[in-house]
Coordinates of C-alpha atoms in Angstrom, one line a residue:
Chain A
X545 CA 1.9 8.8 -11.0
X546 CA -1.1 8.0 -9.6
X547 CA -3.2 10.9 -8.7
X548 CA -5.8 10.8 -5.7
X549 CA -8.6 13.3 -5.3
X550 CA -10.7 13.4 -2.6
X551 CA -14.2 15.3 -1.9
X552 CA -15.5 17.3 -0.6
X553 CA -12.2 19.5 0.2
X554 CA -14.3 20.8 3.9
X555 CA -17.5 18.9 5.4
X556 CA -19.8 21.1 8.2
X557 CA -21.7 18.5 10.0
X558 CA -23.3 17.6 13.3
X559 CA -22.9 15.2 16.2
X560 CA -24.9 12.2 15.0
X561 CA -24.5 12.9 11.0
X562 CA -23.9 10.1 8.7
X563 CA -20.7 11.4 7.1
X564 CA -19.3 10.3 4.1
X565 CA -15.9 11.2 2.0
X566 CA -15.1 10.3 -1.4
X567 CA -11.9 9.3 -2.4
X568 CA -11.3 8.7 -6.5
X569 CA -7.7 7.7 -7.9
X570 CA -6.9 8.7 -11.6
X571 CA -6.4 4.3 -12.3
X572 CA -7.2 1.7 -11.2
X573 CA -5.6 0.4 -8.3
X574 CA -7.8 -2.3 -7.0
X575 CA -8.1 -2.7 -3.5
X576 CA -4.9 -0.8 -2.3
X577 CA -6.6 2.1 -0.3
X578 CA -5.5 3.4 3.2
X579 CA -7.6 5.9 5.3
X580 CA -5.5 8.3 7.7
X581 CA -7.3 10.5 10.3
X582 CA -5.1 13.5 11.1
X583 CA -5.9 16.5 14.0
X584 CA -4.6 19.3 14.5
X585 CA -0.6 19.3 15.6
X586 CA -0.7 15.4 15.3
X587 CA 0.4 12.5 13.3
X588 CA -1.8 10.7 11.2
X589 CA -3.5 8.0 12.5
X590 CA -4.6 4.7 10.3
X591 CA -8.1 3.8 10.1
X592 CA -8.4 1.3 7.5
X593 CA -6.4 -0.8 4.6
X594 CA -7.3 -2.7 1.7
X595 CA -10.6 -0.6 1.2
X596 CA -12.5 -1.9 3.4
X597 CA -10.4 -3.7 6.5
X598 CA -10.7 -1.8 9.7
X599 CA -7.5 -1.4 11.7
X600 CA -8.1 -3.2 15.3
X601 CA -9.2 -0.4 17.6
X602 CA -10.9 1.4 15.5
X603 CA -14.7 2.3 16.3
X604 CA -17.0 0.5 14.5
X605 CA -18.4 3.4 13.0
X606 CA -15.6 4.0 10.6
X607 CA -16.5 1.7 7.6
X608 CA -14.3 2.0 3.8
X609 CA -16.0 0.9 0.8
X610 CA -15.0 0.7 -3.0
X611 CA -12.6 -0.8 -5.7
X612 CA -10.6 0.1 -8.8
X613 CA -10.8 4.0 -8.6
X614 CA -13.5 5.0 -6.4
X615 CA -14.1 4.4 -2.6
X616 CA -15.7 5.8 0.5
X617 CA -14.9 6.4 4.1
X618 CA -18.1 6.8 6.0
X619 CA -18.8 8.0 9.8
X620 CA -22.2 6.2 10.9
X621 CA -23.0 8.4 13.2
X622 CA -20.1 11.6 14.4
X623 CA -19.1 11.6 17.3
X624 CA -17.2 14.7 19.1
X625 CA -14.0 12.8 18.4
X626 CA -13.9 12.4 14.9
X627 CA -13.9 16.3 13.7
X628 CA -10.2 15.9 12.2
X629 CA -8.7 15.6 8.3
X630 CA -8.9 12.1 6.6
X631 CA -6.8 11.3 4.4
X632 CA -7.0 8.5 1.6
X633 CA -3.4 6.8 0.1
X634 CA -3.0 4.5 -2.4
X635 CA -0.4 1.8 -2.1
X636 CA -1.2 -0.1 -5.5
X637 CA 2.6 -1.8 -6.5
X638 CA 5.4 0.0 -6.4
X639 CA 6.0 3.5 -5.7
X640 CA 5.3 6.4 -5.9
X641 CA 2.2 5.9 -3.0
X642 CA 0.4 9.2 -3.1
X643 CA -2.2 10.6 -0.4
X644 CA -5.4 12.9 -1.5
X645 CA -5.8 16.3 -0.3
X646 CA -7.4 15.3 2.8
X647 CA -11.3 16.1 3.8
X648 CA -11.3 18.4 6.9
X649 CA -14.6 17.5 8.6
X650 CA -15.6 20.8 10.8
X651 CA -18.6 21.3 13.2
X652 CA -21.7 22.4 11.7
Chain B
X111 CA 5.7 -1.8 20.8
X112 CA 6.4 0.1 17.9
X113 CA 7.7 4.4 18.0
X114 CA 9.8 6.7 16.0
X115 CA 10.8 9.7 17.0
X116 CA 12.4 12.6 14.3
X117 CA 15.1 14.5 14.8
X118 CA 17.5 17.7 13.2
X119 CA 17.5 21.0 13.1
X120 CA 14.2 23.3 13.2
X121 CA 15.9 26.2 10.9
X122 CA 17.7 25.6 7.7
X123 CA 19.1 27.9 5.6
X124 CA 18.3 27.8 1.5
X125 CA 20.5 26.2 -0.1
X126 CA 21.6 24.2 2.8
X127 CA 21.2 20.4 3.1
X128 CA 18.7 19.1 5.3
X129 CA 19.7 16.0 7.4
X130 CA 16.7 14.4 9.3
X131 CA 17.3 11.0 11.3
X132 CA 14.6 8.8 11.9
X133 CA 15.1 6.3 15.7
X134 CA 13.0 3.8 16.2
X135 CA 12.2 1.2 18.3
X136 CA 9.9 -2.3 18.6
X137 CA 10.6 -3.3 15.5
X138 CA 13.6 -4.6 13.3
X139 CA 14.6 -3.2 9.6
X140 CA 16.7 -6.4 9.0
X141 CA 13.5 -8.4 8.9
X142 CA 12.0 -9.1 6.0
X143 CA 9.0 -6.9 4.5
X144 CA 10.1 -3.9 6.7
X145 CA 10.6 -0.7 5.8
X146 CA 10.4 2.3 6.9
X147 CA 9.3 6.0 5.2
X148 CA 9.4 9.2 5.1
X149 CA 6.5 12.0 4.7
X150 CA 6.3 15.9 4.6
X151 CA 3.2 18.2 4.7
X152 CA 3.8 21.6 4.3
X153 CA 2.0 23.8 6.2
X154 CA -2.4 23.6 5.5
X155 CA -1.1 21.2 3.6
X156 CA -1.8 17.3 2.8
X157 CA 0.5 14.8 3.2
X158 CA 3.6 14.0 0.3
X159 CA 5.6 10.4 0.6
X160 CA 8.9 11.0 -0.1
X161 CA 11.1 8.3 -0.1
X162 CA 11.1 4.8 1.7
X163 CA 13.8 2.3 2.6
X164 CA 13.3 -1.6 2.7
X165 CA 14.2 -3.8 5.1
X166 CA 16.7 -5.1 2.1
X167 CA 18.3 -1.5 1.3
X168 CA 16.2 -1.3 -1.5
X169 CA 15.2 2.1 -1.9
X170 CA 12.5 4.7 -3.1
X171 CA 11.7 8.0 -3.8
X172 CA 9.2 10.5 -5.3
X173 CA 10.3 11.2 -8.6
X174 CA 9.4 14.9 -8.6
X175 CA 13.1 15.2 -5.4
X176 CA 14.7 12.3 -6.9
X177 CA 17.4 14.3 -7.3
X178 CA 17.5 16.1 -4.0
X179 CA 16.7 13.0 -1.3
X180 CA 19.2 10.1 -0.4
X181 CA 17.8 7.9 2.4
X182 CA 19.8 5.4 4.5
X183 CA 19.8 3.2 7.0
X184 CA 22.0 2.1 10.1
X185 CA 20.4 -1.3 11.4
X186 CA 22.8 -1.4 14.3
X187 CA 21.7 1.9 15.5
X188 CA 17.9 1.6 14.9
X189 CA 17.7 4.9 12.8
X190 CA 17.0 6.3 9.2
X191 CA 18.6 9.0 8.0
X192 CA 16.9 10.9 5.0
X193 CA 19.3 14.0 3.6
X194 CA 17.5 16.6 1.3
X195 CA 19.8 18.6 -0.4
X196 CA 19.3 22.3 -2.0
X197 CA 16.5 23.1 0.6
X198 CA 14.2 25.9 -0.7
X199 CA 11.6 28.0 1.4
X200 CA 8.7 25.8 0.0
X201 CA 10.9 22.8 1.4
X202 CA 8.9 24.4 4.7
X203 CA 7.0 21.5 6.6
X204 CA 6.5 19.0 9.3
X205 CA 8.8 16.1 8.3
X206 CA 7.3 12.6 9.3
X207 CA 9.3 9.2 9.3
X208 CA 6.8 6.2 9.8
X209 CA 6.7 2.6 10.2
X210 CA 5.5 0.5 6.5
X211 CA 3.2 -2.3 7.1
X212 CA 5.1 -5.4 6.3
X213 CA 4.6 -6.3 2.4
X214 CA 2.3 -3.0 2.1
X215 CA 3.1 0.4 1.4
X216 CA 1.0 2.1 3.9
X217 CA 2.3 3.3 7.2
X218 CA 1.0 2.0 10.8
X219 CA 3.0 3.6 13.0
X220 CA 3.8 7.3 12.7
X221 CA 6.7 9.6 15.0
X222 CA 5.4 12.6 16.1
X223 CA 6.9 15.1 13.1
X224 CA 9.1 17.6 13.7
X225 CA 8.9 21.2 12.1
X226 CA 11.5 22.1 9.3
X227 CA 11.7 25.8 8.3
X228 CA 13.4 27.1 5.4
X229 CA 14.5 30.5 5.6
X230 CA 18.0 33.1 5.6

């Protein structure tokens, strides 16, 4: 199985803060990299595919980044709205699909 | 527009099988590149795929409850059943079924989750 690991496990930042969460998968699995964003109580909610493609809807300042076994989700600047858990899943061929451990991002 | 909504019982037993059903809507699993999943996350917990059903009644499943899951669907009906036998106290979560992105394995449309607690 493919393992993913993401980091850091807990971010403290601000309201403006360039955030940024790590996301590293134990093979390669090319560009097959979902980002969740989860709150409290709630379903997840999709932010981006393939790496880097931004589901429509999605503010602009969610970008993905990365290939093979690393990648990024960065917040340009946090906004009230975004303190939640993100998760990364890969999706690379068949199954299993696993999901990291999720990145709470808290207020500072 | 695409939703899915859980449903079974909020208290099992150990032992006990666990019999969740999944009804949806907005979409079709006879079309092709449909499927539709199923994921848990215990409490504090992050998320764990369990098993997914294609569009074909293809199936899969996380090999670590192979054993212990059986999912199935009833295209007529609009629902997916997933049945977990030999439930355990760490069996304890929220229970998601969710919508696969047609020809990828990631999930665009997510029900709500409903609560499964294991306990005598």
């Amino acid at each position: 199985d493919i393992q993913m690991t993401q980091s850091p496990s807990t971010l403290s930042a601000s309201v403006g803060d360039r955030v940024t969460i790590t996301c590293r998968a134990s093979q390669t699995i090319s560009i097959w990299l979902a980002w969740y964003q989860q709150k409290q109580g709630k379903a997840p909610k999709l932010l981006i595919t393939k790496a880097s493609s931004l589901k429509s809807g999605v503010p602009s300042r969610f970008s993905g980044s990365g290939s093979g076994t690393e990648f990024t989700l960065t917040i340009s600047s946090l906004q009230p709205d975004d303190f939640a858990t993100y998760y990364c899943q890969q999706y690379n061929g068949d199954s299993p699909w696993t999901f990291g451990q999720g990145t709470k991002v808290e207020m500072k | 527009q695409i939703s899915l909504q859980e449903s079974g019982p909020t208290l099992i037993k150990p032992t006990q099988t666990l019999t969740l059903t999944c009804t949806f809507s907005g979409f079709s699993l006879s079309a092709s590149g449909v499927g539709v999943g199923w994921i848990r996350q215990p409490p504090g917990q992050a998320l764990e795929w369990l098993a997914l059903i294609y569009w074909d009644d293809d199936k899969r499943y996380t090999p670590s409850l192979k054993n212990r899951l059986t999912i199935t669907k009833d295209t007529s009906k609009n629902q997916v059943v997933l049945t977990m036998t030999n439930m355990d106290p760490v069996d304890t979560a929220t229970y998601y079924c969710a919508h696969r992105y047609s020809g990828y394995s990631y999930f665009d449309y997510w029900g709500q989750g409903t609560l499964i607690t294991v306990s005598s």
